mmCIF file of C-alpha atoms in Angstrom:
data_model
loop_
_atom_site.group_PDB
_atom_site.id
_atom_site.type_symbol
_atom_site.label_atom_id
_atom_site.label_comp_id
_atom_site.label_asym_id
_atom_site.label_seq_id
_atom_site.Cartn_x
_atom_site.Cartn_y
_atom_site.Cartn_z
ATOM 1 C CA UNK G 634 80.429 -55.854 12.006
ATOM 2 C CA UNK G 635 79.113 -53.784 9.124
ATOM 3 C CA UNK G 636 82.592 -54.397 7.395
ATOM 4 C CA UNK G 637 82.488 -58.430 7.849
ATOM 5 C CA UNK G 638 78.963 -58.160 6.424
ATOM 6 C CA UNK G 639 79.976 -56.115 3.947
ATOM 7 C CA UNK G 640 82.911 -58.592 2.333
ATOM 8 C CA UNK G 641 80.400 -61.699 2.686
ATOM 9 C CA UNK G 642 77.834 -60.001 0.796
ATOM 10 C CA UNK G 643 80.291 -59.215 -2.039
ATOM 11 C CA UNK G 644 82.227 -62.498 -2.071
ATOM 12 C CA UNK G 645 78.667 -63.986 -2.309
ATOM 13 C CA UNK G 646 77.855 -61.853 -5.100
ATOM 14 C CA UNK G 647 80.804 -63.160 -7.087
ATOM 15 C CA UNK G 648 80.202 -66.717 -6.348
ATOM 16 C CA UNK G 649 76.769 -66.803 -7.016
ATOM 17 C CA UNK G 650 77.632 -64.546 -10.800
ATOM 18 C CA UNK G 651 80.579 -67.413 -11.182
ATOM 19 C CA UNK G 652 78.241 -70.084 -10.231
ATOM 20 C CA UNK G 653 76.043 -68.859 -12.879
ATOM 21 C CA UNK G 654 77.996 -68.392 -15.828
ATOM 22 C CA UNK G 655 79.747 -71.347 -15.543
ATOM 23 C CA UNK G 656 83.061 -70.383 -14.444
ATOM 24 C CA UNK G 657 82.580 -72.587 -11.092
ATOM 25 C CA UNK G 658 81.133 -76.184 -12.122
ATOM 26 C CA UNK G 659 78.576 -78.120 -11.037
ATOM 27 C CA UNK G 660 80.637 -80.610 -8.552
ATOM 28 C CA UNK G 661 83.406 -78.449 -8.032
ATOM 29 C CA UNK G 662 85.095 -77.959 -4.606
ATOM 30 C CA UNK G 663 85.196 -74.546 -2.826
ATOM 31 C CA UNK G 664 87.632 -74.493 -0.763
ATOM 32 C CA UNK G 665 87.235 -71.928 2.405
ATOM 33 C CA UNK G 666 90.883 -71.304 3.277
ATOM 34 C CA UNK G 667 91.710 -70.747 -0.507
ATOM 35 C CA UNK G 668 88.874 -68.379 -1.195
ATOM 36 C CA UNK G 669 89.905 -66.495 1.794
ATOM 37 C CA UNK G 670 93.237 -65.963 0.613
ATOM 38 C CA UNK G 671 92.298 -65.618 -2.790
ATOM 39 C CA UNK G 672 89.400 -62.304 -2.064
ATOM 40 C CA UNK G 673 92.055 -61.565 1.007
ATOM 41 C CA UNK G 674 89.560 -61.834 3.943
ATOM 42 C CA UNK G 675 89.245 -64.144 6.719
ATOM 43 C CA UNK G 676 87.378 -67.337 6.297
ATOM 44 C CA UNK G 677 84.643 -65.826 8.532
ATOM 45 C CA UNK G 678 82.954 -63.804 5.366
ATOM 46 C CA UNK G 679 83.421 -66.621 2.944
ATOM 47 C CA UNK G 680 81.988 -69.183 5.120
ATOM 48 C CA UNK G 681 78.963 -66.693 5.514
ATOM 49 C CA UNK G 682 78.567 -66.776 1.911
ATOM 50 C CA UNK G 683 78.335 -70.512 1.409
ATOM 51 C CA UNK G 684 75.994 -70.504 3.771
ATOM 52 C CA UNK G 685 73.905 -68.116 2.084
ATOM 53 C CA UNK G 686 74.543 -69.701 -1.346
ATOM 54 C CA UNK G 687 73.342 -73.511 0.292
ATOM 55 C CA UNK G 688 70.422 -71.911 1.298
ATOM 56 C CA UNK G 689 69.326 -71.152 -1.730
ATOM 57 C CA UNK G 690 70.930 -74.399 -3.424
ATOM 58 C CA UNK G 691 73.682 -73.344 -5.207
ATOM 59 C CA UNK G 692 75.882 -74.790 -2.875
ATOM 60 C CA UNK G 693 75.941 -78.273 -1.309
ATOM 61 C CA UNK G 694 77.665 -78.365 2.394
ATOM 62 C CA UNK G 695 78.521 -82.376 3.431
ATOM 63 C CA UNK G 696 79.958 -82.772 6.900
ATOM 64 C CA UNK G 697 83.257 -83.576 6.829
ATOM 65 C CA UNK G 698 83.708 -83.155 2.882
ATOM 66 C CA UNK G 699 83.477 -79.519 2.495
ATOM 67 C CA UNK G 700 81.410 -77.238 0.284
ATOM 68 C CA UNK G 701 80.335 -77.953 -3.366
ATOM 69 C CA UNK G 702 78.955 -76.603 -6.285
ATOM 70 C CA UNK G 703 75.393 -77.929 -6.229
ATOM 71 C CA UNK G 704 74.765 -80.275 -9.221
ATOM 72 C CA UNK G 705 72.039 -79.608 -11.844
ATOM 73 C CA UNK G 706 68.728 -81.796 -11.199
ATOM 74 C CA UNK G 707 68.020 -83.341 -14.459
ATOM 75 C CA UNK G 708 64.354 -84.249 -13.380
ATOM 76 C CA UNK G 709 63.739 -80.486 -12.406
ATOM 77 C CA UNK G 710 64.817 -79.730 -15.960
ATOM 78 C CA UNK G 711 62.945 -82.261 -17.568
ATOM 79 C CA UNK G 712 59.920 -81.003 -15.810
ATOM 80 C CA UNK G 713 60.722 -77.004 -16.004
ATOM 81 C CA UNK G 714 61.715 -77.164 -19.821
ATOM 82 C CA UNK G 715 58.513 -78.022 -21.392
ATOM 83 C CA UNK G 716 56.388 -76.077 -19.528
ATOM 84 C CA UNK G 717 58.944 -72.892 -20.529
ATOM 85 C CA UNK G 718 58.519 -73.783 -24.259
ATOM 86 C CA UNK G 719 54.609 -73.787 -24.264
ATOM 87 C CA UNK G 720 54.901 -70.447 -22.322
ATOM 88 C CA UNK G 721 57.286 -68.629 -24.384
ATOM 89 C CA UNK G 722 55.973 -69.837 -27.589
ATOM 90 C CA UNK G 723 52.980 -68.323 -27.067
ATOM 91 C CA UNK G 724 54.059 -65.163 -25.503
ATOM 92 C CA UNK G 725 56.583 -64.962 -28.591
ATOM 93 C CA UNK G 726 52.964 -65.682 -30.753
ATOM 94 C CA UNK G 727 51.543 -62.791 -29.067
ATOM 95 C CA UNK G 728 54.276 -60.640 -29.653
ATOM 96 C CA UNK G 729 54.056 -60.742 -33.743
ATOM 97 C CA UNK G 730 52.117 -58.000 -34.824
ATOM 98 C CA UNK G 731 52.831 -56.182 -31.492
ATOM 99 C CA UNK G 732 56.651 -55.665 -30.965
ATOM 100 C CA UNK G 733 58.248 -52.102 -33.055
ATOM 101 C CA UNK G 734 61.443 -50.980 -34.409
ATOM 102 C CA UNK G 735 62.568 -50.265 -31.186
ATOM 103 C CA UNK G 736 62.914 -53.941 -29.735
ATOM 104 C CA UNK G 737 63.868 -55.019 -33.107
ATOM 105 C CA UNK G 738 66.964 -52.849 -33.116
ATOM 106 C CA UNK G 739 67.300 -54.045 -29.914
ATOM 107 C CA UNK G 740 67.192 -57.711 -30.533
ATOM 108 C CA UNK G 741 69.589 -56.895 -33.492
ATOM 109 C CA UNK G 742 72.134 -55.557 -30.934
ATOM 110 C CA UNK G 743 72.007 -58.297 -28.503
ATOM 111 C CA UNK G 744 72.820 -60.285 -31.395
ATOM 112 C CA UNK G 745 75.343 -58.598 -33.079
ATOM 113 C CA UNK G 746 76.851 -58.741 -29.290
ATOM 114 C CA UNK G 747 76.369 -62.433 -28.684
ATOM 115 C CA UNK G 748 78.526 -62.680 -32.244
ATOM 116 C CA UNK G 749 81.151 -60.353 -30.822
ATOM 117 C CA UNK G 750 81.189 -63.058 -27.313
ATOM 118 C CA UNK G 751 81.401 -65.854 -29.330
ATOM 119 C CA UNK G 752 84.178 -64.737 -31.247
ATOM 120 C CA UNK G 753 85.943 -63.689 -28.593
ATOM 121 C CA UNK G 754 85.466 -66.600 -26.425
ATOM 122 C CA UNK G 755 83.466 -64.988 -23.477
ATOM 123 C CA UNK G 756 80.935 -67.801 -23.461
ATOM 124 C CA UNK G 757 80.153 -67.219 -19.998
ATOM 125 C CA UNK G 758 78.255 -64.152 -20.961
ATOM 126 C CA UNK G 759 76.293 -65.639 -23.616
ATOM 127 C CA UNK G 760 73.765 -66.718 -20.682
ATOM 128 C CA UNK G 761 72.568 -63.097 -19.694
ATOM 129 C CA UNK G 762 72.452 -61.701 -23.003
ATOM 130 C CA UNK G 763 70.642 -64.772 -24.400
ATOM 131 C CA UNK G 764 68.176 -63.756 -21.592
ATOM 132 C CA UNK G 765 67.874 -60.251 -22.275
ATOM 133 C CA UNK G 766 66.732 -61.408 -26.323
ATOM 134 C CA UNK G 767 64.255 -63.526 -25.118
ATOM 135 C CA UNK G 768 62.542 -61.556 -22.356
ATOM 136 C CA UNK G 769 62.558 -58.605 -25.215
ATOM 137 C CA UNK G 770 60.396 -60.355 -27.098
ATOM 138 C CA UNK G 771 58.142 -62.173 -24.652
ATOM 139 C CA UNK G 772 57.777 -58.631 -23.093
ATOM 140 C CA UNK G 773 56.591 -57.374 -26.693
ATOM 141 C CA UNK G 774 53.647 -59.411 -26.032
ATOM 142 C CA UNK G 775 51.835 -57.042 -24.157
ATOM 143 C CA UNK G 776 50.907 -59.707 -21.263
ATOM 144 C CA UNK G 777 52.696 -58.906 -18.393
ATOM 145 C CA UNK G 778 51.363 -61.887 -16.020
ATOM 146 C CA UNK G 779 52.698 -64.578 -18.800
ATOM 147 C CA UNK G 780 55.826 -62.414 -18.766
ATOM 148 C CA UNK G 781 56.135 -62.912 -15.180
ATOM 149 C CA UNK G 782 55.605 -66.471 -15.157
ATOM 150 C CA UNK G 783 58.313 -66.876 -17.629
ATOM 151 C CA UNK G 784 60.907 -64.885 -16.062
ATOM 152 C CA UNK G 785 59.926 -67.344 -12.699
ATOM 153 C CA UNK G 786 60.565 -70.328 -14.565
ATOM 154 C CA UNK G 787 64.126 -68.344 -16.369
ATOM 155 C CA UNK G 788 65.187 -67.643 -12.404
ATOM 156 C CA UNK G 789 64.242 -71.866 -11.547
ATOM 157 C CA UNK G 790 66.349 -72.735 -14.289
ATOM 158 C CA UNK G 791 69.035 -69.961 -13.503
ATOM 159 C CA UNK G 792 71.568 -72.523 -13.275
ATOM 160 C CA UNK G 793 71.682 -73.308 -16.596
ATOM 161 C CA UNK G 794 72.308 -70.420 -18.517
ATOM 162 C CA UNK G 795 76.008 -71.180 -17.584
ATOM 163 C CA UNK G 796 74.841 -74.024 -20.558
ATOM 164 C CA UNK G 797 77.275 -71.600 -23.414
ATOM 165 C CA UNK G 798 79.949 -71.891 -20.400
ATOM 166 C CA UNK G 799 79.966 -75.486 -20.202
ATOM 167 C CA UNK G 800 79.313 -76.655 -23.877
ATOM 168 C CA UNK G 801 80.446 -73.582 -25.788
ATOM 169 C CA UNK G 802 79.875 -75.344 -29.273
ATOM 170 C CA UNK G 803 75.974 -74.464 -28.179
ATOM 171 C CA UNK G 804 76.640 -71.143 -28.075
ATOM 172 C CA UNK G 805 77.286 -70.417 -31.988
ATOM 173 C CA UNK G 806 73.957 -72.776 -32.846
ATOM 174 C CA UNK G 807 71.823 -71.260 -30.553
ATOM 175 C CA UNK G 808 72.531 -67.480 -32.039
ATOM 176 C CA UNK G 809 72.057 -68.491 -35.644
ATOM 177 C CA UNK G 810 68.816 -69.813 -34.013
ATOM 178 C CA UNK G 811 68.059 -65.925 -32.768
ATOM 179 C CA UNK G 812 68.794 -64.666 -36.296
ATOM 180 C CA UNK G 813 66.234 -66.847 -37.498
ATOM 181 C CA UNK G 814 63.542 -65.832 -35.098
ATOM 182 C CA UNK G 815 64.167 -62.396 -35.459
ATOM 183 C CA UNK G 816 64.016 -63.108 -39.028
ATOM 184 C CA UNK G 817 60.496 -64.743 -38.748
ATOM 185 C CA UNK G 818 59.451 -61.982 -36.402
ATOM 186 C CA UNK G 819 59.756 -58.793 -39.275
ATOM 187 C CA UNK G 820 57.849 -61.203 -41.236
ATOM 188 C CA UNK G 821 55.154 -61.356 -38.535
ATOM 189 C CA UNK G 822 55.039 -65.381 -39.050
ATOM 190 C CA UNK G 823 53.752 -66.127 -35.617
ATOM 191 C CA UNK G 824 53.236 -69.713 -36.231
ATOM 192 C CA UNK G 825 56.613 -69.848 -37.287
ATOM 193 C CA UNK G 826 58.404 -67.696 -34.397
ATOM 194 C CA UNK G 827 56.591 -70.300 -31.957
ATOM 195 C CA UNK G 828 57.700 -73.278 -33.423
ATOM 196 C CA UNK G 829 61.166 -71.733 -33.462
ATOM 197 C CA UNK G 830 61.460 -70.693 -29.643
ATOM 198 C CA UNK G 831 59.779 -74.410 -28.314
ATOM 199 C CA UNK G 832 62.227 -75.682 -30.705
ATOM 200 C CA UNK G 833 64.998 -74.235 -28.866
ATOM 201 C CA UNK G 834 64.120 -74.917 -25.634
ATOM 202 C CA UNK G 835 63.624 -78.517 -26.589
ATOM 203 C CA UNK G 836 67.466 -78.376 -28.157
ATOM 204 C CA UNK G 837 68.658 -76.410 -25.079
ATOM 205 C CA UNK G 838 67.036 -79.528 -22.754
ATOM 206 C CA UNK G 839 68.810 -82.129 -24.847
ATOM 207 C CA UNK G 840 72.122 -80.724 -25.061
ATOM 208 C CA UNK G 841 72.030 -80.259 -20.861
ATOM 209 C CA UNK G 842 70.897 -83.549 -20.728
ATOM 210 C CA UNK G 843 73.979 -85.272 -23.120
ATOM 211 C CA UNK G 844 76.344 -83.235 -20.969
ATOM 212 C CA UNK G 845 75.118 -83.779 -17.392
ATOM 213 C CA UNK G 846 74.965 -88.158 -18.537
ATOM 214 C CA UNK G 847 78.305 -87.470 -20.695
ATOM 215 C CA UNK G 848 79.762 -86.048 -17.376
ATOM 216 C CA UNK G 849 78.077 -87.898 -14.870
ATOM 217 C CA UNK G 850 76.096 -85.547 -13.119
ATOM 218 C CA UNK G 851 73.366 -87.490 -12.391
ATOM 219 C CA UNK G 852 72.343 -88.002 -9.437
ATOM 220 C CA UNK G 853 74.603 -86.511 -7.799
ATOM 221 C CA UNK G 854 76.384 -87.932 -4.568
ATOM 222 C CA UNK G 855 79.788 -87.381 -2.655
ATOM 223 C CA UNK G 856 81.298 -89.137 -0.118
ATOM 224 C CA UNK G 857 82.168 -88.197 2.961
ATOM 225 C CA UNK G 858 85.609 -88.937 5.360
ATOM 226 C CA UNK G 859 83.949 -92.183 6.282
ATOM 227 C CA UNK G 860 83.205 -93.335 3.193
ATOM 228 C CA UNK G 861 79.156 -92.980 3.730
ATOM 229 C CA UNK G 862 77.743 -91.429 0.264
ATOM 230 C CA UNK G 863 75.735 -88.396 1.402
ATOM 231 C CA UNK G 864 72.873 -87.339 -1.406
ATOM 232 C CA UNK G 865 72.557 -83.322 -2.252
#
């Protein structure tokens, strides 16, 4: 038993990273016979995972159909993004004046690293360390209950960092974007650094939004063997 539960929790663990990063698509089949044989397990563990992943909405399950990568809500992000912005502007505001050579080498890292993933073409990892910079410096502002409500609305948007996977051209943009908010940040220009970061959010929302219509991911249905359209 331990075993069984033991190769669903890491074939979860991999779909749920994949699902993340982009690698798996919103809309995209998974396919329980060919995951099996692709992880070599049974079917048992990787139908335990869906069910795991569905219930926390990564996956969609329609009778008869199969299992699919959940589709992105537009509305949620329409709603989430703005709120973000205001937040993280201001806990970027707080943070001029506050945050030392220690986060700024670190923000210098992450984006000499981010360079290094764009070259390269690893755009799926773009999302985490894009993360990473930003929580450094909303964590630099000293207030750890805004902190926390950003990082809640980062984990209801989660699905979307996989934004570099899915429209790598984004990727490049958004770290010159970092360099100049960095930039802004040694100056301690903390009108500046907020305008910057509620600037990017609002770019990050559009260019979501031009894929998910471009792509036709709104509204998401599928149809099932009878031909009856079952909603997510």
């Amino acid at each position: 038993m331990m075993k069984v539960y033991t190769k669903s929790a890491a074939i979860y663990e991999v779909l749920k990273a994949d699902i993340l990063n982009g690698r798996l698509r919103p809309g995209e089949k998974l396919v329980a016979s060919r995951l099996a044989e692709a992880y070599g397990v049974s079917v048992i563990p990787v139908r335990e995972a869906l069910s795991r992943l569905k219930a926390e909405g990564l996956v969609t399950i329609v009778p008869h159909t199969g299992a699919y990568v959940t589709e992105i809500d537009l509305e949620d992000l329409k709603d989430l993004y703005p709120i973000r912005g205001v937040l993280e502007g201001f806990a970027a505001r707080l943070a001029c004046g506050r945050i030392g050579e220690e986060d700024f080498g670190r923000l210098e890292g992450l984006i000499e690293e981010m360079d290094r993933v764009i070259k390269e073409g690893r755009f799926p990892e773009m999302g985490g360390l894009n993360y990473e910079f930003h929580m450094t410096i909303y964590k630099a502002s000293g207030n750890r209950h805004l902190v926390s409500l950003i990082d809640e609305l980062w984990q209801k948007t989660a699905r979307v960092r996989s934004v570099f996977a899915l429209v790598p051209e984004r990727a490049k943009e958004a770290n010159e974007e970092h360099k100049e908010i960095l930039s802004r940040l040694k100056d301690g220009d903390a009108k500046r650094v907020e305008e910057l970061i509620i600037q990017q959010d609002e770019k990050a929302l559009q260019v979501l939004m031009g894929y998910l219509e471009g792509n036709g991911m709104i509204s998401p249905k599928f149809v099932d063997s009878k031909g009856v359209q079952c909603l997510k």
